[in-house]
Amino acid sequence: MRKIAISLSKGGVGKTTTAVNLSAGLARAGYKVLLIDTDTQGQASRALGVSSEAGLAELLSGEATTAESIQEVRENLYLLAGGRNLAGLKRSIDRKDFGGELTLAEGLEPLNSSFDYAILDTAPGWDSLTVNVLFYADEILSPVSMEILTVSGLMDFQESIQAIQKYRPELELRYVLPTFMDGRVKKSEEILSQLRIYFGEKLCSPIRYSVRLSEAPGFGMTIYEYAPGSTGVEDYQAVVERISKDG
Ligand SMILES: Nc1ncnc2c1ncn2[C@@H]1O[C@H](COP(=O)(O)OP(=O)(O)OP(=O)(O)O)[C@@H](O)[C@H]1O
Ligand SMILES: [Mg+2]
């Protein structure tokens, strides 16, 4: 199973949008996908139009079984929901004297052979849950919105990743995904060419700015369902193909 964390400390860069639509695209391509929402905002459920009684917090605390906490939300697509209850999980991680950073990895270990992909949506910021995600995932995809501040945020995030890599050398920032790309704005093009110099092969083809992408979660739909044939589908499909090709 490939475990890919969609992560960047900066907020509002398209992490959830990417986690949901990448998961949906991989599932449509025939892979069995587990989308794990590690954010207390719990927006993955909303974006997929489901309400979740149990999820990641309940699974890890032992309050719910695997069958009770994982929902099949689409064909091939399974959700381990996030939400407010993750605050309690975070507190219990923080109270541990040692090994707290492995809580998620140990709790999810039994699922390792059940899926082709685990895609993790993460909260903005940097806390004990973020660290747990990076002790579980092997690959990181960082969405970067085309603003100078976000690019410098990516540089800071890379330093944080390096701190974790001392303990987990297998962890790799593998993909940098430009989001909110607007080809009409000169700044967008400039930032993109800087990213290309710095990240080379890690750089994915961009996700363009699209009103459709921002509307879809309000209807509980993925972009594939809400606006087939849109630029959002075209752009996320390119990411799906890129990632699955790297198998
Ligand atoms: N390519 C895009 N074009 C237009 N709007 C977008 C695009 N990608 C995401 N959005 C919208 O921008 C907002 C922020 O996106 P999203 O929630 O995916 O970011 P996030 O990084 O998960 O935020 P947070 O850090 O709060 O979790 C949302 O309203 C989303 O619908
Ligand atoms: Mg989010």
PDB file of C-alpha atoms and ligand atoms in Angstrom:
ATOM      1  CA  MET A   1       0.000   0.000   0.000  1.00  0.00           C
ATOM      2  CA  ARG A   2       1.295   3.458  -0.891  1.00  0.00           C
ATOM      3  CA  LYS A   3       0.734   6.022   1.855  1.00  0.00           C
ATOM      4  CA  ILE A   4       0.638   9.589   0.617  1.00  0.00           C
ATOM      5  CA  ALA A   5       0.182  12.572   2.945  1.00  0.00           C
ATOM      6  CA  ILE A   6      -1.312  15.697   1.382  1.00  0.00           C
ATOM      7  CA  SER A   7       0.386  18.226   3.550  1.00  0.00           C
ATOM      8  CA  LEU A   8       1.644  21.783   3.926  1.00  0.00           C
ATOM      9  CA  SER A   9       1.599  23.868   7.107  1.00  0.00           C
ATOM     10  CA  LYS A  10      -0.045  26.788   5.346  1.00  0.00           C
ATOM     11  CA  GLY A  11      -3.855  26.879   5.307  1.00  0.00           C
ATOM     12  CA  GLY A  12      -6.172  27.121   2.331  1.00  0.00           C
ATOM     13  CA  VAL A  13      -3.776  25.868  -0.337  1.00  0.00           C
ATOM     14  CA  GLY A  14      -6.009  23.066  -1.653  1.00  0.00           C
ATOM     15  CA  LYS A  15      -5.038  20.140   0.606  1.00  0.00           C
ATOM     16  CA  THR A  16      -8.575  18.868   1.148  1.00  0.00           C
ATOM     17  CA  THR A  17      -9.623  19.509  -2.455  1.00  0.00           C
ATOM     18  CA  THR A  18      -6.586  17.538  -3.604  1.00  0.00           C
ATOM     19  CA  ALA A  19      -7.003  14.697  -1.082  1.00  0.00           C
ATOM     20  CA  VAL A  20     -10.659  14.201  -2.045  1.00  0.00           C
ATOM     21  CA  ASN A  21     -10.307  14.463  -5.818  1.00  0.00           C
ATOM     22  CA  LEU A  22      -7.055  12.528  -6.025  1.00  0.00           C
ATOM     23  CA  SER A  23      -8.659   9.746  -3.968  1.00  0.00           C
ATOM     24  CA  ALA A  24     -11.755   9.787  -6.163  1.00  0.00           C
ATOM     25  CA  GLY A  25      -9.650   9.716  -9.329  1.00  0.00           C
ATOM     26  CA  LEU A  26      -7.536   6.783  -8.139  1.00  0.00           C
ATOM     27  CA  ALA A  27     -10.702   4.902  -7.125  1.00  0.00           C
ATOM     28  CA  ARG A  28     -12.205   5.521 -10.570  1.00  0.00           C
ATOM     29  CA  ALA A  29      -9.000   4.160 -12.093  1.00  0.00           C
ATOM     30  CA  GLY A  30      -9.727   0.896 -10.266  1.00  0.00           C
ATOM     31  CA  TYR A  31      -7.478   1.228  -7.220  1.00  0.00           C
ATOM     32  CA  LYS A  32      -8.811   0.518  -3.768  1.00  0.00           C
ATOM     33  CA  VAL A  33      -8.352   3.763  -1.862  1.00  0.00           C
ATOM     34  CA  LEU A  34      -8.606   4.701   1.811  1.00  0.00           C
ATOM     35  CA  LEU A  35      -8.988   8.438   2.373  1.00  0.00           C
ATOM     36  CA  ILE A  36      -7.925   9.310   5.921  1.00  0.00           C
ATOM     37  CA  ASP A  37      -9.014  12.706   7.220  1.00  0.00           C
ATOM     38  CA  THR A  38      -6.690  13.781  10.034  1.00  0.00           C
ATOM     39  CA  ASP A  39      -8.151  17.288  10.358  1.00  0.00           C
ATOM     40  CA  THR A  40     -10.491  18.341  13.185  1.00  0.00           C
ATOM     41  CA  GLN A  41     -12.374  20.416  10.568  1.00  0.00           C
ATOM     42  CA  GLY A  42     -13.580  17.076   9.162  1.00  0.00           C
ATOM     43  CA  GLN A  43     -14.180  18.480   5.700  1.00  0.00           C
ATOM     44  CA  ALA A  44     -13.583  15.330   3.697  1.00  0.00           C
ATOM     45  CA  SER A  45     -16.944  13.893   4.849  1.00  0.00           C
ATOM     46  CA  ARG A  46     -18.744  17.040   3.807  1.00  0.00           C
ATOM     47  CA  ALA A  47     -16.991  17.121   0.436  1.00  0.00           C
ATOM     48  CA  LEU A  48     -18.130  13.562  -0.202  1.00  0.00           C
ATOM     49  CA  GLY A  49     -21.666  14.254   0.997  1.00  0.00           C
ATOM     50  CA  VAL A  50     -21.666  11.814   3.897  1.00  0.00           C
ATOM     51  CA  SER A  51     -22.083  12.152   7.635  1.00  0.00           C
ATOM     52  CA  SER A  52     -19.797  10.049   9.735  1.00  0.00           C
ATOM     53  CA  GLU A  53     -20.677   8.651  13.150  1.00  0.00           C
ATOM     54  CA  ALA A  54     -17.246   7.178  13.715  1.00  0.00           C
ATOM     55  CA  GLY A  55     -13.885   7.747  12.113  1.00  0.00           C
ATOM     56  CA  LEU A  56     -10.171   7.941  12.805  1.00  0.00           C
ATOM     57  CA  ALA A  57     -10.518   9.119  16.416  1.00  0.00           C
ATOM     58  CA  GLU A  58     -12.896   6.290  17.351  1.00  0.00           C
ATOM     59  CA  LEU A  59     -10.822   3.660  15.553  1.00  0.00           C
ATOM     60  CA  LEU A  60      -7.609   4.663  17.318  1.00  0.00           C
ATOM     61  CA  SER A  61      -9.236   4.976  20.736  1.00  0.00           C
ATOM     62  CA  GLY A  62     -10.827   1.554  20.332  1.00  0.00           C
ATOM     63  CA  GLU A  63     -14.362   2.956  20.644  1.00  0.00           C
ATOM     64  CA  ALA A  64     -15.222   1.657  17.172  1.00  0.00           C
ATOM     65  CA  THR A  65     -14.142  -1.340  15.147  1.00  0.00           C
ATOM     66  CA  THR A  66     -12.589  -1.099  11.697  1.00  0.00           C
ATOM     67  CA  ALA A  67     -15.913  -2.004  10.130  1.00  0.00           C
ATOM     68  CA  GLU A  68     -17.703   0.684  12.141  1.00  0.00           C
ATOM     69  CA  SER A  69     -15.204   3.441  11.429  1.00  0.00           C
ATOM     70  CA  ILE A  70     -14.442   2.940   7.723  1.00  0.00           C
ATOM     71  CA  GLN A  71     -17.264   3.901   5.364  1.00  0.00           C
ATOM     72  CA  GLU A  72     -17.479   2.887   1.731  1.00  0.00           C
ATOM     73  CA  VAL A  73     -18.372   6.242   0.180  1.00  0.00           C
ATOM     74  CA  ARG A  74     -18.004   5.422  -3.525  1.00  0.00           C
ATOM     75  CA  GLU A  75     -17.017   2.361  -5.509  1.00  0.00           C
ATOM     76  CA  ASN A  76     -13.418   1.526  -4.435  1.00  0.00           C
ATOM     77  CA  LEU A  77     -13.302   4.610  -2.200  1.00  0.00           C
ATOM     78  CA  TYR A  78     -13.317   4.272   1.578  1.00  0.00           C
ATOM     79  CA  LEU A  79     -13.289   7.040   4.168  1.00  0.00           C
ATOM     80  CA  LEU A  80     -11.855   7.184   7.654  1.00  0.00           C
ATOM     81  CA  ALA A  81     -13.417  10.443   8.737  1.00  0.00           C
ATOM     82  CA  GLY A  82     -11.857  13.285  10.722  1.00  0.00           C
ATOM     83  CA  GLY A  83     -13.651  15.843  12.838  1.00  0.00           C
ATOM     84  CA  ARG A  84     -13.791  17.388  16.283  1.00  0.00           C
ATOM     85  CA  ASN A  85     -13.177  14.125  18.126  1.00  0.00           C
ATOM     86  CA  LEU A  86      -9.606  14.170  16.851  1.00  0.00           C
ATOM     87  CA  ALA A  87      -8.922  16.855  19.480  1.00  0.00           C
ATOM     88  CA  GLY A  88      -9.240  14.143  22.132  1.00  0.00           C
ATOM     89  CA  LEU A  89      -6.874  11.874  20.207  1.00  0.00           C
ATOM     90  CA  LYS A  90      -4.384  14.732  20.029  1.00  0.00           C
ATOM     91  CA  ARG A  91      -4.585  15.198  23.805  1.00  0.00           C
ATOM     92  CA  SER A  92      -3.998  11.513  24.435  1.00  0.00           C
ATOM     93  CA  ILE A  93      -0.967  11.577  22.115  1.00  0.00           C
ATOM     94  CA  ASP A  94       0.415  14.611  23.948  1.00  0.00           C
ATOM     95  CA  ARG A  95       0.003  12.849  27.314  1.00  0.00           C
ATOM     96  CA  LYS A  96       2.091   9.836  26.319  1.00  0.00           C
ATOM     97  CA  ASP A  97       5.549   9.706  27.902  1.00  0.00           C
ATOM     98  CA  PHE A  98       7.109   8.123  24.830  1.00  0.00           C
ATOM     99  CA  GLY A  99       6.153   6.718  21.436  1.00  0.00           C
ATOM    100  CA  GLY A 100       3.311   9.215  20.941  1.00  0.00           C
ATOM    101  CA  GLU A 101       4.483   9.917  17.390  1.00  0.00           C
ATOM    102  CA  LEU A 102       3.734   6.303  16.425  1.00  0.00           C
ATOM    103  CA  THR A 103       0.107   6.258  17.612  1.00  0.00           C
ATOM    104  CA  LEU A 104      -1.340   6.576  14.104  1.00  0.00           C
ATOM    105  CA  ALA A 105       1.144   4.208  12.436  1.00  0.00           C
ATOM    106  CA  GLU A 106       0.562   1.501  15.048  1.00  0.00           C
ATOM    107  CA  GLY A 107      -3.216   1.928  15.036  1.00  0.00           C
ATOM    108  CA  LEU A 108      -3.473   1.753  11.245  1.00  0.00           C
ATOM    109  CA  GLU A 109      -0.957  -1.061  10.786  1.00  0.00           C
ATOM    110  CA  PRO A 110      -3.681  -3.775  10.465  1.00  0.00           C
ATOM    111  CA  LEU A 111      -5.017  -1.973   7.352  1.00  0.00           C
ATOM    112  CA  ASN A 112      -1.702  -2.024   5.487  1.00  0.00           C
ATOM    113  CA  SER A 113      -2.616  -4.867   3.162  1.00  0.00           C
ATOM    114  CA  SER A 114      -6.268  -3.926   2.608  1.00  0.00           C
ATOM    115  CA  PHE A 115      -5.859  -1.000   0.208  1.00  0.00           C
ATOM    116  CA  ASP A 116      -3.738   0.087  -2.761  1.00  0.00           C
ATOM    117  CA  TYR A 117      -3.506   3.668  -1.522  1.00  0.00           C
ATOM    118  CA  ALA A 118      -3.930   5.518   1.748  1.00  0.00           C
ATOM    119  CA  ILE A 119      -4.360   9.237   1.053  1.00  0.00           C
ATOM    120  CA  LEU A 120      -4.136  11.461   4.136  1.00  0.00           C
ATOM    121  CA  ASP A 121      -5.691  14.889   4.351  1.00  0.00           C
ATOM    122  CA  THR A 122      -3.942  16.969   6.988  1.00  0.00           C
ATOM    123  CA  ALA A 123      -4.731  20.070   9.011  1.00  0.00           C
ATOM    124  CA  PRO A 124      -2.860  23.322   8.494  1.00  0.00           C
ATOM    125  CA  GLY A 125      -0.198  24.110  11.089  1.00  0.00           C
ATOM    126  CA  TRP A 126       2.179  21.732  12.779  1.00  0.00           C
ATOM    127  CA  ASP A 127       1.171  19.668  15.797  1.00  0.00           C
ATOM    128  CA  SER A 128       1.421  16.167  17.235  1.00  0.00           C
ATOM    129  CA  LEU A 129      -1.096  14.829  14.701  1.00  0.00           C
ATOM    130  CA  THR A 130       0.946  16.202  11.795  1.00  0.00           C
ATOM    131  CA  VAL A 131       4.007  14.495  13.237  1.00  0.00           C
ATOM    132  CA  ASN A 132       2.010  11.262  13.543  1.00  0.00           C
ATOM    133  CA  VAL A 133       0.985  11.490   9.893  1.00  0.00           C
ATOM    134  CA  LEU A 134       4.623  11.897   8.874  1.00  0.00           C
ATOM    135  CA  PHE A 135       5.615   8.852  10.922  1.00  0.00           C
ATOM    136  CA  TYR A 136       2.991   6.855   9.005  1.00  0.00           C
ATOM    137  CA  ALA A 137       3.122   8.089   5.396  1.00  0.00           C
ATOM    138  CA  ASP A 138       6.030   7.314   3.090  1.00  0.00           C
ATOM    139  CA  GLU A 139       5.364  10.021   0.521  1.00  0.00           C
ATOM    140  CA  ILE A 140       4.306  13.645   0.816  1.00  0.00           C
ATOM    141  CA  LEU A 141       2.436  15.665  -1.768  1.00  0.00           C
ATOM    142  CA  SER A 142       2.515  19.387  -0.994  1.00  0.00           C
ATOM    143  CA  PRO A 143      -0.042  21.584  -2.724  1.00  0.00           C
ATOM    144  CA  VAL A 144       1.285  25.122  -3.188  1.00  0.00           C
ATOM    145  CA  SER A 145      -0.978  27.958  -4.181  1.00  0.00           C
ATOM    146  CA  MET A 146       0.711  30.337  -6.559  1.00  0.00           C
ATOM    147  CA  GLU A 147       1.667  33.035  -4.058  1.00  0.00           C
ATOM    148  CA  ILE A 148       5.135  34.012  -2.873  1.00  0.00           C
ATOM    149  CA  LEU A 149       4.187  33.421   0.764  1.00  0.00           C
ATOM    150  CA  THR A 150       3.092  29.867   0.090  1.00  0.00           C
ATOM    151  CA  VAL A 151       6.338  29.081  -1.671  1.00  0.00           C
ATOM    152  CA  SER A 152       8.313  30.311   1.327  1.00  0.00           C
ATOM    153  CA  GLY A 153       5.931  28.239   3.481  1.00  0.00           C
ATOM    154  CA  LEU A 154       6.975  25.206   1.446  1.00  0.00           C
ATOM    155  CA  MET A 155      10.642  25.919   2.175  1.00  0.00           C
ATOM    156  CA  ASP A 156       9.884  26.065   5.927  1.00  0.00           C
ATOM    157  CA  PHE A 157       7.822  22.885   5.680  1.00  0.00           C
ATOM    158  CA  GLN A 158      10.737  21.149   3.980  1.00  0.00           C
ATOM    159  CA  GLU A 159      12.897  21.914   7.026  1.00  0.00           C
ATOM    160  CA  SER A 160      10.284  20.382   9.314  1.00  0.00           C
ATOM    161  CA  ILE A 161      10.209  17.295   7.088  1.00  0.00           C
ATOM    162  CA  GLN A 162      13.988  17.010   7.335  1.00  0.00           C
ATOM    163  CA  ALA A 163      13.704  16.897  11.130  1.00  0.00           C
ATOM    164  CA  ILE A 164      11.405  13.860  10.813  1.00  0.00           C
ATOM    165  CA  GLN A 165      13.588  12.237   8.136  1.00  0.00           C
ATOM    166  CA  LYS A 166      16.371  11.832  10.711  1.00  0.00           C
ATOM    167  CA  TYR A 167      14.149   9.176  12.283  1.00  0.00           C
ATOM    168  CA  ARG A 168      12.332   8.078   9.124  1.00  0.00           C
ATOM    169  CA  PRO A 169      14.744   8.213   6.176  1.00  0.00           C
ATOM    170  CA  GLU A 170      12.134   6.537   3.946  1.00  0.00           C
ATOM    171  CA  LEU A 171       9.861   9.609   4.161  1.00  0.00           C
ATOM    172  CA  GLU A 172      10.073  11.639   0.971  1.00  0.00           C
ATOM    173  CA  LEU A 173       8.625  14.915  -0.268  1.00  0.00           C
ATOM    174  CA  ARG A 174       7.774  13.370  -3.609  1.00  0.00           C
ATOM    175  CA  TYR A 175       5.327  15.740  -5.274  1.00  0.00           C
ATOM    176  CA  VAL A 176       4.872  19.489  -5.349  1.00  0.00           C
ATOM    177  CA  LEU A 177       1.507  20.386  -6.835  1.00  0.00           C
ATOM    178  CA  PRO A 178       0.856  23.985  -7.900  1.00  0.00           C
ATOM    179  CA  THR A 179      -2.772  24.967  -7.189  1.00  0.00           C
ATOM    180  CA  PHE A 180      -4.900  28.046  -7.936  1.00  0.00           C
ATOM    181  CA  MET A 181      -2.889  28.471 -11.121  1.00  0.00           C
ATOM    182  CA  ASP A 182      -3.991  31.416 -13.211  1.00  0.00           C
ATOM    183  CA  GLY A 183      -2.078  31.573 -16.475  1.00  0.00           C
ATOM    184  CA  ARG A 184      -3.281  35.134 -17.084  1.00  0.00           C
ATOM    185  CA  VAL A 185      -1.419  36.331 -14.012  1.00  0.00           C
ATOM    186  CA  LYS A 186       2.263  36.888 -14.741  1.00  0.00           C
ATOM    187  CA  LYS A 187       3.184  36.207 -11.113  1.00  0.00           C
ATOM    188  CA  SER A 188       1.760  32.663 -11.408  1.00  0.00           C
ATOM    189  CA  GLU A 189       4.063  31.878 -14.330  1.00  0.00           C
ATOM    190  CA  GLU A 190       7.084  33.326 -12.515  1.00  0.00           C
ATOM    191  CA  ILE A 191       6.445  31.298  -9.377  1.00  0.00           C
ATOM    192  CA  LEU A 192       5.940  28.174 -11.455  1.00  0.00           C
ATOM    193  CA  SER A 193       9.278  28.570 -13.216  1.00  0.00           C
ATOM    194  CA  GLN A 194      11.024  29.121  -9.844  1.00  0.00           C
ATOM    195  CA  LEU A 195       9.420  25.962  -8.492  1.00  0.00           C
ATOM    196  CA  ARG A 196      10.560  24.087 -11.583  1.00  0.00           C
ATOM    197  CA  ILE A 197      14.166  25.119 -11.010  1.00  0.00           C
ATOM    198  CA  TYR A 198      14.036  24.188  -7.362  1.00  0.00           C
ATOM    199  CA  PHE A 199      11.964  20.995  -7.418  1.00  0.00           C
ATOM    200  CA  GLY A 200      12.602  19.626 -10.922  1.00  0.00           C
ATOM    201  CA  GLU A 201      10.905  16.262 -11.401  1.00  0.00           C
ATOM    202  CA  LYS A 202       8.913  16.573  -8.169  1.00  0.00           C
ATOM    203  CA  LEU A 203       6.850  19.356  -9.733  1.00  0.00           C
ATOM    204  CA  CYS A 204       3.471  18.170 -11.049  1.00  0.00           C
ATOM    205  CA  SER A 205       1.450  19.872 -13.753  1.00  0.00           C
ATOM    206  CA  PRO A 206      -0.659  22.577 -12.074  1.00  0.00           C
ATOM    207  CA  ILE A 207      -4.287  22.633 -10.954  1.00  0.00           C
ATOM    208  CA  ARG A 208      -5.846  25.689 -12.529  1.00  0.00           C
ATOM    209  CA  TYR A 209      -8.075  28.096 -10.654  1.00  0.00           C
ATOM    210  CA  SER A 210     -11.603  26.792 -11.122  1.00  0.00           C
ATOM    211  CA  VAL A 211     -14.885  27.975  -9.627  1.00  0.00           C
ATOM    212  CA  ARG A 212     -16.232  24.453 -10.226  1.00  0.00           C
ATOM    213  CA  LEU A 213     -13.636  23.027  -7.834  1.00  0.00           C
ATOM    214  CA  SER A 214     -14.764  25.409  -5.109  1.00  0.00           C
ATOM    215  CA  GLU A 215     -18.468  24.677  -5.686  1.00  0.00           C
ATOM    216  CA  ALA A 216     -18.334  20.877  -5.729  1.00  0.00           C
ATOM    217  CA  PRO A 217     -17.901  20.264  -1.946  1.00  0.00           C
ATOM    218  CA  GLY A 218     -21.040  22.312  -1.233  1.00  0.00           C
ATOM    219  CA  PHE A 219     -22.970  19.689  -3.181  1.00  0.00           C
ATOM    220  CA  GLY A 220     -21.137  16.796  -1.537  1.00  0.00           C
ATOM    221  CA  MET A 221     -19.647  15.817  -4.873  1.00  0.00           C
ATOM    222  CA  THR A 222     -16.200  15.162  -6.238  1.00  0.00           C
ATOM    223  CA  ILE A 223     -15.196  17.186  -9.292  1.00  0.00           C
ATOM    224  CA  TYR A 224     -15.692  14.042 -11.413  1.00  0.00           C
ATOM    225  CA  GLU A 225     -19.344  13.978 -10.383  1.00  0.00           C
ATOM    226  CA  TYR A 226     -20.048  17.700 -10.214  1.00  0.00           C
ATOM    227  CA  ALA A 227     -18.379  18.884 -13.403  1.00  0.00           C
ATOM    228  CA  PRO A 228     -17.253  16.113 -15.736  1.00  0.00           C
ATOM    229  CA  GLY A 229     -15.321  17.614 -18.616  1.00  0.00           C
ATOM    230  CA  SER A 230     -14.185  20.606 -16.531  1.00  0.00           C
ATOM    231  CA  THR A 231     -10.586  21.813 -16.249  1.00  0.00           C
ATOM    232  CA  GLY A 232     -10.662  20.524 -12.657  1.00  0.00           C
ATOM    233  CA  VAL A 233     -11.208  16.965 -13.889  1.00  0.00           C
ATOM    234  CA  GLU A 234      -8.555  17.357 -16.557  1.00  0.00           C
ATOM    235  CA  ASP A 235      -6.014  18.709 -14.042  1.00  0.00           C
ATOM    236  CA  TYR A 236      -6.690  16.197 -11.259  1.00  0.00           C
ATOM    237  CA  GLN A 237      -6.723  13.357 -13.779  1.00  0.00           C
ATOM    238  CA  ALA A 238      -3.183  14.355 -14.789  1.00  0.00           C
ATOM    239  CA  VAL A 239      -2.141  14.053 -11.121  1.00  0.00           C
ATOM    240  CA  VAL A 240      -3.854  10.655 -10.842  1.00  0.00           C
ATOM    241  CA  GLU A 241      -1.981   9.394 -13.894  1.00  0.00           C
ATOM    242  CA  ARG A 242       1.340  10.810 -12.758  1.00  0.00           C
ATOM    243  CA  ILE A 243       1.062   9.226  -9.305  1.00  0.00           C
ATOM    244  CA  SER A 244      -0.219   5.840 -10.440  1.00  0.00           C
ATOM    245  CA  LYS A 245       2.502   5.648 -13.100  1.00  0.00           C
ATOM    246  CA  ASP A 246       5.116   6.038 -10.343  1.00  0.00           C
ATOM    247  CA  GLY A 247       3.565   2.936  -8.716  1.00  0.00           C
TER     248      GLY A 247
HETATM  249  N1  LIG B   1      -8.044  25.088  -7.948  1.00  0.00           N
HETATM  250  C1  LIG B   1      -8.957  25.741  -7.238  1.00  0.00           C
HETATM  251  N2  LIG B   1      -9.653  26.755  -7.796  1.00  0.00           N
HETATM  252  C2  LIG B   1     -10.577  27.454  -7.072  1.00  0.00           C
HETATM  253  N3  LIG B   1     -10.891  27.183  -5.798  1.00  0.00           N
HETATM  254  C3  LIG B   1     -10.242  26.182  -5.187  1.00  0.00           C
HETATM  255  C4  LIG B   1      -9.242  25.400  -5.869  1.00  0.00           C
HETATM  256  N4  LIG B   1      -8.763  24.478  -4.996  1.00  0.00           N
HETATM  257  C5  LIG B   1      -9.412  24.666  -3.835  1.00  0.00           C
HETATM  258  N5  LIG B   1     -10.315  25.678  -3.938  1.00  0.00           N
HETATM  259  C6  LIG B   1     -11.174  26.237  -2.869  1.00  0.00           C
HETATM  260  O1  LIG B   1     -10.338  26.983  -1.998  1.00  0.00           O
HETATM  261  C7  LIG B   1     -10.685  26.779  -0.629  1.00  0.00           C
HETATM  262  C8  LIG B   1      -9.495  26.150   0.133  1.00  0.00           C
HETATM  263  O2  LIG B   1      -9.250  24.863  -0.410  1.00  0.00           O
HETATM  264  P1  LIG B   1      -9.043  23.601   0.538  1.00  0.00           P
HETATM  265  O3  LIG B   1     -10.096  23.536   1.574  1.00  0.00           O
HETATM  266  O4  LIG B   1      -8.868  22.412  -0.333  1.00  0.00           O
HETATM  267  O5  LIG B   1      -7.660  24.012   1.207  1.00  0.00           O
HETATM  268  P2  LIG B   1      -6.945  23.357   2.470  1.00  0.00           P
HETATM  269  O6  LIG B   1      -5.473  23.477   2.233  1.00  0.00           O
HETATM  270  O7  LIG B   1      -7.484  22.005   2.727  1.00  0.00           O
HETATM  271  O8  LIG B   1      -7.392  24.331   3.647  1.00  0.00           O
HETATM  272  P3  LIG B   1      -7.124  24.084   5.219  1.00  0.00           P
HETATM  273  O9  LIG B   1      -5.679  24.400   5.433  1.00  0.00           O
HETATM  274  O10 LIG B   1      -8.062  25.043   5.912  1.00  0.00           O
HETATM  275  O11 LIG B   1      -7.447  22.643   5.508  1.00  0.00           O
HETATM  276  C9  LIG B   1     -11.912  25.886  -0.653  1.00  0.00           C
HETATM  277  O12 LIG B   1     -13.053  26.695  -0.605  1.00  0.00           O
HETATM  278  C10 LIG B   1     -11.813  25.169  -1.991  1.00  0.00           C
HETATM  279  O13 LIG B   1     -13.072  24.781  -2.485  1.00  0.00           O
HETATM  280 MG    MG B   2      -8.277  21.165   4.464  1.00  0.00          MG
END
